[in-house]
Backbone as ProteinMPNN parsed JSONL, in Angstrom:
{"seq_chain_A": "XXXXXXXXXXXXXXXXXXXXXXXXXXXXXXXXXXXXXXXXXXXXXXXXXXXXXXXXXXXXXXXXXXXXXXXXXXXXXXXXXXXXXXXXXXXXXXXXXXXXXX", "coords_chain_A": {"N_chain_A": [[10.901, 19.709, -4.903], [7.71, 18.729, -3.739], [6.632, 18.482, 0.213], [4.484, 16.482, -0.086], [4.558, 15.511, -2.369], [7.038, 14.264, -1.838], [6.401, 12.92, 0.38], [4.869, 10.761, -1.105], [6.406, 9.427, -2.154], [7.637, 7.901, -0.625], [5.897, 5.369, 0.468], [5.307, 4.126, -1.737], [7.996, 3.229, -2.197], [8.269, 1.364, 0.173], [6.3, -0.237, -0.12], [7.345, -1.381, -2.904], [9.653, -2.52, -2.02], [8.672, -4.459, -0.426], [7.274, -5.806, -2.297], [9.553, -6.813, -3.982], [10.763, -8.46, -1.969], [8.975, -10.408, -1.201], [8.401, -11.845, -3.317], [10.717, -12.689, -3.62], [11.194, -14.182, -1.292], [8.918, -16.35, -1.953], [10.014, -17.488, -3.729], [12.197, -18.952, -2.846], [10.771, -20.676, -1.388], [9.473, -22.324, -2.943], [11.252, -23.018, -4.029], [12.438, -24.853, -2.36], [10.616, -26.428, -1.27], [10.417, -29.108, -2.53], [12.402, -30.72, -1.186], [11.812, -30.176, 1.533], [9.326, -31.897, 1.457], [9.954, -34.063, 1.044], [11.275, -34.66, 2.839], [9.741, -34.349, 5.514], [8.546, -36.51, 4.443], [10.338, -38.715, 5.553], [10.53, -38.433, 7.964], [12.53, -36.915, 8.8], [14.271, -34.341, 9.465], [14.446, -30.953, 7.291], [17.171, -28.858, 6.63], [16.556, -25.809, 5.484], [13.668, -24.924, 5.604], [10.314, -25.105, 3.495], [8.06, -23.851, 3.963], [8.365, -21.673, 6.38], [9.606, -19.704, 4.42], [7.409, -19.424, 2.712], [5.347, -18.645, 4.006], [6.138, -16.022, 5.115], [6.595, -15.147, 2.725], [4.455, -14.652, 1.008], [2.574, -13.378, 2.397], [3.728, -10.519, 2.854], [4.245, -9.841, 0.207], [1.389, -9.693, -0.7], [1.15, -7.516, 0.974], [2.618, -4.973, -0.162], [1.664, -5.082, -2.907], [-0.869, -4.292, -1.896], [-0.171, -2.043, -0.5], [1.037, -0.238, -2.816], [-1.385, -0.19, -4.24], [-3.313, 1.3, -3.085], [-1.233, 3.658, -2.365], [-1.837, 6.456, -3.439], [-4.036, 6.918, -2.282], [-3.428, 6.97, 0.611], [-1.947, 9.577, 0.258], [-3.53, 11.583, -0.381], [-5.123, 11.418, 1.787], [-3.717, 12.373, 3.754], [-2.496, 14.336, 2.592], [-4.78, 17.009, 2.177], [-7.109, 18.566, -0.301], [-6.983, 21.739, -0.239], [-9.784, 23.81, 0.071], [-11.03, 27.011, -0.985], [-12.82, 28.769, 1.766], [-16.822, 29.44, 1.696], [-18.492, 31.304, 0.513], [-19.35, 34.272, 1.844], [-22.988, 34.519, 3.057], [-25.186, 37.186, 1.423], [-26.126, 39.559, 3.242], [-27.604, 42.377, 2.632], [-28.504, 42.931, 0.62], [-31.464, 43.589, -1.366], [-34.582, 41.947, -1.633], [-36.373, 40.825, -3.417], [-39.932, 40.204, -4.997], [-39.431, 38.952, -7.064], [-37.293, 37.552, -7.175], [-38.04, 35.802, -5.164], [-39.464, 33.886, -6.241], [-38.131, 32.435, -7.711]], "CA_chain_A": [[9.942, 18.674, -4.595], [7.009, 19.422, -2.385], [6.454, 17.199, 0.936], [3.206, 15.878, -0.555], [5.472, 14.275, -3.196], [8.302, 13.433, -1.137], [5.235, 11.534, 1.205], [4.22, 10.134, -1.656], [7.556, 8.094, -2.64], [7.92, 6.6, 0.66], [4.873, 4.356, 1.198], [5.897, 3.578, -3.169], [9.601, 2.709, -1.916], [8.174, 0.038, 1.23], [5.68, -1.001, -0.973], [8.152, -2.132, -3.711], [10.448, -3.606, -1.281], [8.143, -5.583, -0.045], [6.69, -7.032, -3.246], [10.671, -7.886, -3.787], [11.467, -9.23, -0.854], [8.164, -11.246, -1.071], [8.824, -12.624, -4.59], [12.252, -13.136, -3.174], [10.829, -15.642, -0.145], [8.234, -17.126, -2.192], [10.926, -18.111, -5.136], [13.15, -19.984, -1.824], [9.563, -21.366, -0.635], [8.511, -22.796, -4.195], [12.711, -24.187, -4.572], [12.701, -25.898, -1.403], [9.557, -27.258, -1.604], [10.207, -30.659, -3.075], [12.785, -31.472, -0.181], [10.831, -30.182, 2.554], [8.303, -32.438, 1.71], [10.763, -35.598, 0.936], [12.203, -34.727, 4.532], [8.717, -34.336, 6.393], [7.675, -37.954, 4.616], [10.892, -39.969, 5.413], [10.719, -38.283, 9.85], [13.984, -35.853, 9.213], [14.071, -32.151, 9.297], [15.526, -30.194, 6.268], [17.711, -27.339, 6.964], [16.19, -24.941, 4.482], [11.99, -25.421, 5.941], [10.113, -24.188, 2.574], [7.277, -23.31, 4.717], [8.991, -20.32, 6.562], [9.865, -19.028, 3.442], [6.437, -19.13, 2.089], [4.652, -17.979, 5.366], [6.538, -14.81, 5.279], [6.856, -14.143, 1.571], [3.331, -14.232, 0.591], [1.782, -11.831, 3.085], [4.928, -9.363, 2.065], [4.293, -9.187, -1.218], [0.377, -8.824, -0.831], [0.976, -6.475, 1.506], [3.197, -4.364, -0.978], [0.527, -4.79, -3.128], [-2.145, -3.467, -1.396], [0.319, -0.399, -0.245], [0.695, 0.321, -4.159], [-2.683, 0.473, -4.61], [-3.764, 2.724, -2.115], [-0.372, 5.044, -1.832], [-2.113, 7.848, -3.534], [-5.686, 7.286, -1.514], [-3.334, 7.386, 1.416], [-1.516, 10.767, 0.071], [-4.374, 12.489, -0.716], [-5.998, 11.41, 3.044], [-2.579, 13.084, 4.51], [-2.2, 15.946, 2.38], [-6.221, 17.099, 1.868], [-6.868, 19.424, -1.379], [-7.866, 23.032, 0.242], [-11.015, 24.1, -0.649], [-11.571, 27.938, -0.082], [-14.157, 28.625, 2.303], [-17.499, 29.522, 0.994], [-18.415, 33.05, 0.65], [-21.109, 34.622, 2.875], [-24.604, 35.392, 2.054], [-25.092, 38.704, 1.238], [-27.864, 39.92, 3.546], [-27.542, 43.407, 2.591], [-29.448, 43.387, -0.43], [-33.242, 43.657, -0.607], [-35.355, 40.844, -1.927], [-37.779, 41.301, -4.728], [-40.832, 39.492, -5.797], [-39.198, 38.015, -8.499], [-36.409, 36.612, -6.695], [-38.211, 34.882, -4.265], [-40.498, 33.148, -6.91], [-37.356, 31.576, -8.287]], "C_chain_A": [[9.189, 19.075, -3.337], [6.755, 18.118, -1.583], [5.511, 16.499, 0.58], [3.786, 15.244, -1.557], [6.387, 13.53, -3.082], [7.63, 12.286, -0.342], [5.103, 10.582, 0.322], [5.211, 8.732, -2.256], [7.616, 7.053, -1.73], [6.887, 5.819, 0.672], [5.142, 3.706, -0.336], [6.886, 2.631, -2.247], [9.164, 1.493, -1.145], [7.086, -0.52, -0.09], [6.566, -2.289, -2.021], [9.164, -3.002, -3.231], [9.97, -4.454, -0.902], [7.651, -6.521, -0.797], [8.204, -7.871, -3.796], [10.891, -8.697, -3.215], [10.569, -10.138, -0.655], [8.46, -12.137, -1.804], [9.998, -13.275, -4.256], [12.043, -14.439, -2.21], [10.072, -16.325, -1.259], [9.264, -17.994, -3.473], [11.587, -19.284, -3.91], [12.237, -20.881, -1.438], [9.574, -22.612, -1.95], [10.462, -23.901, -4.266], [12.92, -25.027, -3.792], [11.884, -26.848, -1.031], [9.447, -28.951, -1.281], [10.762, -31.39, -1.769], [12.545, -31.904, 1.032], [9.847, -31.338, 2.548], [9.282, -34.017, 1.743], [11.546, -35.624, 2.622], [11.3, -35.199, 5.515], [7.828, -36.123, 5.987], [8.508, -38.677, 4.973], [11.331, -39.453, 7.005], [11.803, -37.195, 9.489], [13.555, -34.597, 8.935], [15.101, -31.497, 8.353], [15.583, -28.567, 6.914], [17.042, -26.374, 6.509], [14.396, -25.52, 4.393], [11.233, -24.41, 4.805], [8.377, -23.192, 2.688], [7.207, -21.846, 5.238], [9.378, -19.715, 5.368], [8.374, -18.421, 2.578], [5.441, -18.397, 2.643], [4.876, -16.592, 5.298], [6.5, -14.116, 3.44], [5.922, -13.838, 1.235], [2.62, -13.199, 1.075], [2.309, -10.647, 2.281], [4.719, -9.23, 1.008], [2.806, -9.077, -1.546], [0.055, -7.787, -0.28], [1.564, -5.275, 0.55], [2.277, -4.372, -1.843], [-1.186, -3.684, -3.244], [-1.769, -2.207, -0.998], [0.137, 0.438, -1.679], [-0.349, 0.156, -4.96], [-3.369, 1.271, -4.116], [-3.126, 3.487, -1.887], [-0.988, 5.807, -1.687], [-3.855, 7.872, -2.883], [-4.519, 7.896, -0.01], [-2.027, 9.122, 1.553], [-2.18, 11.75, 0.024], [-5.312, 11.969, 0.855], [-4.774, 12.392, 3.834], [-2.555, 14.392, 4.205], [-3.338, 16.292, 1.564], [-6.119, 18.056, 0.648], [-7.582, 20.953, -0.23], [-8.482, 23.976, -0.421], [-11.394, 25.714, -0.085], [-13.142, 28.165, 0.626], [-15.108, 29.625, 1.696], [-17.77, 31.128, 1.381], [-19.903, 33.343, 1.203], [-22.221, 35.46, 2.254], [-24.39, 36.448, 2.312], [-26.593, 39.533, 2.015], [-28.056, 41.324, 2.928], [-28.442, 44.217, 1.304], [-30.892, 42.591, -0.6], [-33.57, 42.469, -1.681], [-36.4, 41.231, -2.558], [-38.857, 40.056, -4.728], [-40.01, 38.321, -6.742], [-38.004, 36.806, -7.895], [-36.55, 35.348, -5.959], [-39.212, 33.359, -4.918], [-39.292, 32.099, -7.564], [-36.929, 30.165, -7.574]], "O_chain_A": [[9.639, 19.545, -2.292], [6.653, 17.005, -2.101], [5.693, 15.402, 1.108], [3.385, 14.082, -1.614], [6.705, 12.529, -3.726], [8.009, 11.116, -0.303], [5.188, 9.436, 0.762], [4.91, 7.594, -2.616], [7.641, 5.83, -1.869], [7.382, 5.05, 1.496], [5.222, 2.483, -0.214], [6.579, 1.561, -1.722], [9.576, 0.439, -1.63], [7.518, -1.312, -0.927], [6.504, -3.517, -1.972], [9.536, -4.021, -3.814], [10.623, -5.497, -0.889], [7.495, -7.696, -0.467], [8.238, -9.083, -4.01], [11.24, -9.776, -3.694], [10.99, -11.001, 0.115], [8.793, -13.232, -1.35], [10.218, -14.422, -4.643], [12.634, -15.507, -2.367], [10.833, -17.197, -1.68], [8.975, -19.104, -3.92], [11.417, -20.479, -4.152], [12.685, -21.975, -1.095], [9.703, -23.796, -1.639], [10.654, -25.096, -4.49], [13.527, -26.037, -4.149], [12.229, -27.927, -0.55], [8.879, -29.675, -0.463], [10.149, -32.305, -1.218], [12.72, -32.98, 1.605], [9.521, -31.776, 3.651], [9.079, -34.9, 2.577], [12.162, -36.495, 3.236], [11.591, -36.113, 6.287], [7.008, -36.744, 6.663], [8.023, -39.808, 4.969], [12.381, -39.935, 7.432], [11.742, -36.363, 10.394], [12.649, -34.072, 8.288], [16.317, -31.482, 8.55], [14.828, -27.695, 7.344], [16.746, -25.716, 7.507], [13.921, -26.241, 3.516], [11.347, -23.191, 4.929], [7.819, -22.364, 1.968], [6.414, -20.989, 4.846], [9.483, -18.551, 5.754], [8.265, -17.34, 1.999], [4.729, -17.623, 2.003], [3.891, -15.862, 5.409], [6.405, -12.939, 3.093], [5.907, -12.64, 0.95], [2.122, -12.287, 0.415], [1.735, -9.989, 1.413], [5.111, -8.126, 0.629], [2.589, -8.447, -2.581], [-0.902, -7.081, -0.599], [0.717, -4.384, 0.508], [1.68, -3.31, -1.668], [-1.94, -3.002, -3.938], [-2.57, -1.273, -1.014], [-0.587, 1.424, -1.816], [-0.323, 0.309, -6.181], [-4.093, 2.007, -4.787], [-3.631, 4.398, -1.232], [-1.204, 6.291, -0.576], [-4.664, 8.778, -3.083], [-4.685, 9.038, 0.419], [-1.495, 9.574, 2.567], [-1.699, 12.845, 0.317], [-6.469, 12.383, 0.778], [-5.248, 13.232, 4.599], [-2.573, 15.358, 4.967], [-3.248, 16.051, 0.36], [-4.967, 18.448, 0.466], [-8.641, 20.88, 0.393], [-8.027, 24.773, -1.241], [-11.942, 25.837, 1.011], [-14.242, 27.845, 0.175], [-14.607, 30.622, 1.176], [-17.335, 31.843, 2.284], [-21.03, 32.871, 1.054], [-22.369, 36.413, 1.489], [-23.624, 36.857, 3.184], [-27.652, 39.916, 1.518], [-29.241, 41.314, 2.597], [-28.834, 45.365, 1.096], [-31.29, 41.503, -0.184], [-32.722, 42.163, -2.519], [-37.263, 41.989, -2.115], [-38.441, 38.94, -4.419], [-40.158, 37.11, -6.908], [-37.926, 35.6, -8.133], [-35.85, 34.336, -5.928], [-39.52, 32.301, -4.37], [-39.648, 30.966, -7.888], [-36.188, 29.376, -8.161]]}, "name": "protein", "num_of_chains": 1, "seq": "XXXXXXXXXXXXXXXXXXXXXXXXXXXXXXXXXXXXXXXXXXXXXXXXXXXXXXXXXXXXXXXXXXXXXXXXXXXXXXXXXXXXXXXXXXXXXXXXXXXXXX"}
């Protein structure tokens, strides 16, 4: 495996953890929900705030997202394609009429 493919797993790997671990908050956000709100209308504070859960999971999992859509822009900005350099004019040969009309 060359480092340009080994680069290329890692920003995959956080990516995917993060769209877990997002899905993962926003599932605790979306279950706690109902109580949170039955807590915040009757003055008391529920243990389990479904706010913090939702605050943090959503970013996280558009951020994961947006990593696994750009990995391979940002693999191919890291590891550039190399382009040989261009080959030098040839002054050495003479110049005709005909050539120059082209």
């Amino acid at each position: 495996m060359k480092a340009e493919e080994f680069f290329g797993v890692i920003p995959r790997t956080v990516a995917v953890w993060l769209c877990i671990w997002g899905v993962w908050q926003i599932i605790a956000g979306i279950k706690f929900l109902a109580p949170t709100i039955r807590a915040l209308l009757s003055g008391a504070s529920y243990h389990h705030d479904s706010f913090g859960y939702l605050i943090y999971g959503v970013p996280a999992f558009l951020a994961g997202l947006l990593i696994l859509t750009f990995a391979a822009s940002v693999v191919r900005f890291t590891y550039p394609r190399h382009k040989p350099p261009p080959l030098p004019a040839h002054l050495d040969a003479p110049i005709s009429a005909s050539d120059e009309a082209r």
